[in-house]
Amino acid sequence: MNIFESIHLLQDFLNNADNQKKTIGFVPTMGALHQGHISLIECSKRSTELTVASIFVNSTQFNNPSDLQNYPRTLDSDLQKLDQAGCDCVFVPTDMEMYPNAASRENIFDFGRLATVMEGAFRPGHFDGVGIIVSKLLEIVKPNKAFFGQKDFQQLTIIRYMTEKYLTHLPSEIIGCDIIRENDGLAMSSRNVRLSSEHRKNAPLIYQILSEIAQRKNNYSVKEIKQWVSDEINKNPYLEVEYFDIVENKSLNSIKQWNEENIKVACIAVFAGDVRLIDNFQL
Ligand code: PAF
């Protein structure tokens, strides 16, 4: 597996005569890799000829400095996992490489209310930072396909919007891949390692409640279900709902009635102690 820290060396590798002919799949990550990330590498390997991953803990998307500081950094084991999964090439840039000056940290996109609801309401500026780094990475790698997990559903919606509106010069198709769950249903996340054993034991309730909505929705209104989900989770002393909403998948507008003709996604953020977990479920 080839490892590059510099944009130039990565691009030289991607532009060499052999690799130029291959379709490129790209999996951007912030490291602390788990089976969810590896499943993205597997998706990429199935549908493209050369898989590139990146590992970069992106400071511009953290609105909370202690969250950035506590973000798990496990580079050696990440590289091992990527190598084992058959990833061809990893880009591991330094902060200086991605953000050489103040101007390079500035946001140039407007995501409108897509970036101010749900995650955006509680993490102001988060999606600006995601947009800045993902656009830079896509410009560098120019993949044919880029793979993102559906667990970060709002992020995926915004990245799709960004590529369709602002990055039409790139060949890149954005692919959303299934959420990978632990056996008890908890969505895999790099943050799960920070859960205490009691919080870890109780966290699967989030998915359990989300997956019950589909059966209950015939008997209850949207408003009643929203209340029920928050109440059920908040009854558990280890969990506290930050937000819960049921939204239309592209506009992220809140659903008012079950009979609206659109794809509905139930989205939630829950604190398990000081660890913030997000999950979602397509209804
Ligand atoms: O989902 C993530 O890990 C990050 O938000 C991403 C897409 C790698 C950008 O830093």
XYZ file of C-alpha atoms and ligand atoms in Angstrom:
293
model
C 0.000 0.000 0.000
C 1.380 3.412 -0.980
C 1.330 6.136 1.673
C 1.635 9.817 0.747
C 1.828 12.930 2.891
C 2.210 15.372 0.037
C -0.421 16.393 -2.503
C 2.181 16.425 -5.297
C 3.450 12.920 -4.648
C -0.103 11.563 -4.411
C -1.029 13.238 -7.686
C 2.176 11.987 -9.393
C 1.208 8.474 -8.326
C -2.400 8.862 -9.566
C -1.195 10.359 -12.856
C 1.394 7.724 -13.689
C 0.769 5.900 -16.944
C -0.614 2.730 -15.334
C -2.910 4.410 -12.839
C -4.235 6.995 -15.298
C -6.150 4.267 -17.066
C -7.869 3.070 -13.886
C -11.133 4.231 -12.347
C -10.499 5.728 -8.919
C -12.577 5.128 -5.799
C -12.022 7.449 -2.831
C -12.810 6.963 0.866
C -12.121 10.072 2.975
C -11.813 9.423 6.721
C -10.624 11.029 9.920
C -8.979 7.779 11.018
C -9.876 5.706 14.124
C -11.058 3.197 11.571
C -13.651 0.533 12.297
C -15.599 -1.983 10.240
C -17.850 0.816 8.932
C -14.867 2.446 7.202
C -13.576 -0.888 5.970
C -16.973 -1.567 4.382
C -16.508 1.687 2.399
C -13.118 0.426 1.185
C -14.811 -2.835 0.181
C -17.557 -0.938 -1.718
C -14.869 1.046 -3.511
C -12.867 -2.067 -4.405
C -15.967 -3.744 -5.840
C -16.776 -0.907 -8.220
C -13.503 0.869 -9.075
C -9.997 -0.222 -10.039
C -7.851 1.816 -7.662
C -8.901 2.669 -4.119
C -7.520 5.744 -2.376
C -8.296 6.498 1.296
C -7.393 9.609 3.244
C -6.814 10.030 6.964
C -7.025 13.610 8.195
C -8.525 14.869 11.446
C -10.030 18.028 10.021
C -9.867 20.901 12.518
C -12.270 23.175 10.557
C -15.240 20.847 11.156
C -14.908 20.767 14.957
C -16.865 23.536 16.653
C -15.778 22.234 20.050
C -11.990 22.310 20.748
C -12.164 19.528 23.354
C -13.974 17.269 20.844
C -11.081 17.869 18.426
C -8.530 17.183 21.142
C -10.288 13.985 22.304
C -10.829 12.630 18.809
C -9.124 9.195 18.770
C -5.906 9.069 16.746
C -4.744 5.557 15.881
C -2.642 5.969 12.743
C -0.562 2.763 12.938
C -3.533 0.460 13.377
C -5.515 2.448 10.758
C -2.766 1.881 8.180
C -2.667 -1.806 9.048
C -6.450 -2.130 8.616
C -6.401 -0.334 5.277
C -3.556 -2.499 4.033
C -5.386 -5.668 5.097
C -8.550 -4.469 3.351
C -6.584 -4.124 0.098
C -6.610 -0.323 -0.098
C -4.111 0.732 -2.794
C -3.076 4.108 -1.543
C -3.499 6.343 1.528
C -3.197 10.091 1.726
C -2.143 11.240 5.200
C -1.577 14.986 4.889
C -0.351 17.295 7.628
C -2.409 20.309 8.691
C 0.050 22.536 6.809
C -0.450 20.562 3.601
C -4.238 21.042 3.645
C -4.364 24.477 5.262
C -1.180 26.352 4.280
C -2.669 29.766 5.140
C -5.699 31.442 6.707
C -7.469 31.869 3.345
C -7.370 28.111 2.729
C -9.567 27.602 5.820
C -12.339 29.842 4.516
C -15.709 28.542 3.401
C -16.759 29.325 -0.162
C -20.049 27.402 -0.296
C -23.580 28.171 0.775
C -25.568 25.137 1.895
C -28.538 27.207 3.122
C -30.749 25.550 5.705
C -29.332 22.085 4.880
C -26.436 23.098 7.124
C -28.389 24.801 9.900
C -30.920 22.116 10.910
C -30.299 19.035 13.109
C -26.488 18.573 13.357
C -25.995 22.099 12.005
C -28.147 23.622 14.761
C -26.051 22.000 17.497
C -22.655 22.153 15.767
C -22.528 25.601 14.151
C -20.000 25.772 11.321
C -19.517 21.992 11.272
C -20.758 21.497 7.705
C -18.776 24.487 6.429
C -15.666 22.653 7.650
C -16.813 19.373 6.089
C -17.472 21.177 2.786
C -14.048 22.861 2.847
C -12.104 19.642 3.387
C -14.183 17.290 1.235
C -14.058 19.701 -1.718
C -10.267 20.046 -1.345
C -9.835 16.269 -1.185
C -12.100 15.683 -4.194
C -10.163 18.340 -6.159
C -6.875 16.612 -5.274
C -7.900 12.996 -5.925
C -10.503 13.579 -8.686
C -12.103 10.198 -8.019
C -14.727 8.631 -10.259
C -16.612 7.595 -7.150
C -16.373 8.814 -3.560
C -17.847 6.710 -0.751
C -19.499 8.011 2.420
C -21.366 6.216 5.199
C -25.119 6.803 5.539
C -24.690 7.089 9.297
C -23.713 10.699 8.662
C -26.884 11.140 6.638
C -26.985 14.954 6.773
C -23.302 15.104 5.790
C -24.003 12.825 2.819
C -26.956 15.015 1.725
C -24.796 18.151 1.915
C -21.851 16.557 0.072
C -24.225 15.456 -2.708
C -25.633 18.994 -2.884
C -22.116 20.493 -2.927
C -20.857 18.272 -5.755
C -24.016 18.832 -7.833
C -23.994 22.604 -7.331
C -20.332 23.586 -7.060
C -18.092 20.753 -8.270
C -19.622 19.847 -11.627
C -16.159 20.013 -13.259
C -15.147 16.887 -11.307
C -15.945 13.356 -12.544
C -17.001 12.320 -9.048
C -20.169 10.411 -8.231
C -21.092 10.411 -4.532
C -22.052 6.980 -3.216
C -23.806 6.473 0.132
C -23.083 3.115 1.784
C -25.176 1.251 4.366
C -24.739 1.878 8.080
C -22.674 -0.894 9.661
C -23.931 -1.918 13.099
C -22.619 -3.917 16.032
C -24.518 -7.178 16.703
C -26.750 -5.373 19.207
C -27.660 -2.667 16.667
C -25.436 0.200 17.813
C -24.196 2.068 14.727
C -20.422 1.753 14.436
C -18.631 4.999 15.180
C -15.099 6.064 16.060
C -16.609 7.605 19.206
C -17.949 4.271 20.535
C -14.562 3.411 22.083
C -15.054 6.346 24.480
C -18.310 4.917 25.936
C -18.150 3.646 29.523
C -19.306 0.028 29.893
C -22.700 1.179 31.288
C -23.238 3.655 28.458
C -22.145 1.058 25.907
C -24.670 -1.439 27.363
C -27.532 1.067 27.070
C -26.648 2.703 23.738
C -28.334 0.021 21.533
C -31.699 1.357 22.764
C -31.290 4.157 20.201
C -31.489 1.802 17.222
C -34.122 -0.360 18.922
C -36.478 2.638 19.237
C -35.741 3.955 15.733
C -36.526 0.580 14.210
C -39.875 0.416 16.060
C -41.152 3.588 14.356
C -42.054 1.750 11.151
C -44.592 -0.477 12.968
C -46.014 2.325 15.125
C -46.519 4.856 12.373
C -49.846 3.331 11.279
C -51.377 4.103 14.665
C -49.792 7.417 15.679
C -49.291 10.878 14.146
C -45.826 12.201 13.254
C -46.010 14.534 16.260
C -46.900 11.677 18.621
C -44.076 9.500 17.299
C -41.556 12.319 17.727
C -42.594 12.710 21.353
C -42.602 8.943 21.931
C -39.042 8.466 20.578
C -37.599 11.216 22.795
C -39.549 10.036 25.861
C -38.534 6.374 25.467
C -34.847 7.205 25.127
C -34.826 9.871 27.845
C -36.397 7.379 30.284
C -33.062 5.570 30.194
C -30.786 7.218 32.796
C -27.676 6.751 30.618
C -29.048 8.467 27.516
C -30.234 11.983 26.706
C -31.719 13.017 23.364
C -30.244 16.176 21.868
C -32.575 16.244 18.868
C -34.883 13.926 17.010
C -36.604 14.720 13.733
C -38.174 12.950 10.793
C -37.145 14.680 7.585
C -37.463 14.466 3.829
C -34.224 13.002 2.472
C -33.153 15.815 0.089
C -34.488 19.079 1.530
C -34.169 17.894 5.163
C -37.539 19.596 5.800
C -39.432 18.160 8.766
C -42.219 15.770 7.842
C -45.658 16.832 9.073
C -47.853 13.954 7.811
C -47.117 10.301 7.105
C -48.976 10.480 3.780
C -46.513 12.976 2.227
C -44.997 11.362 -0.843
C -41.282 11.463 -0.148
C -38.450 9.460 1.372
C -38.568 9.933 5.126
C -35.533 9.568 7.386
C -35.689 9.550 11.194
C -32.542 11.285 12.513
C -31.314 11.434 16.089
C -28.443 12.666 18.249
C -28.105 11.314 21.779
C -25.630 11.958 24.560
C -24.416 8.807 26.294
C -22.488 10.504 29.101
C -20.163 12.918 27.306
C -20.140 10.890 24.090
C -22.432 12.194 21.372
C -23.933 9.451 19.212
C -25.893 9.969 15.991
C -28.010 7.499 14.072
C -30.770 7.446 11.482
C -33.310 5.114 9.980
C -35.076 5.314 6.628
C -38.819 4.798 7.109
O -17.197 11.568 7.976
C -16.024 11.887 8.256
O -15.223 11.110 8.764
C -15.553 13.306 7.937
O -16.565 14.232 8.147
C -14.969 13.442 6.523
C -15.997 13.179 5.463
C -13.792 12.489 6.364
C -14.434 14.872 6.322
O -13.460 15.187 7.259
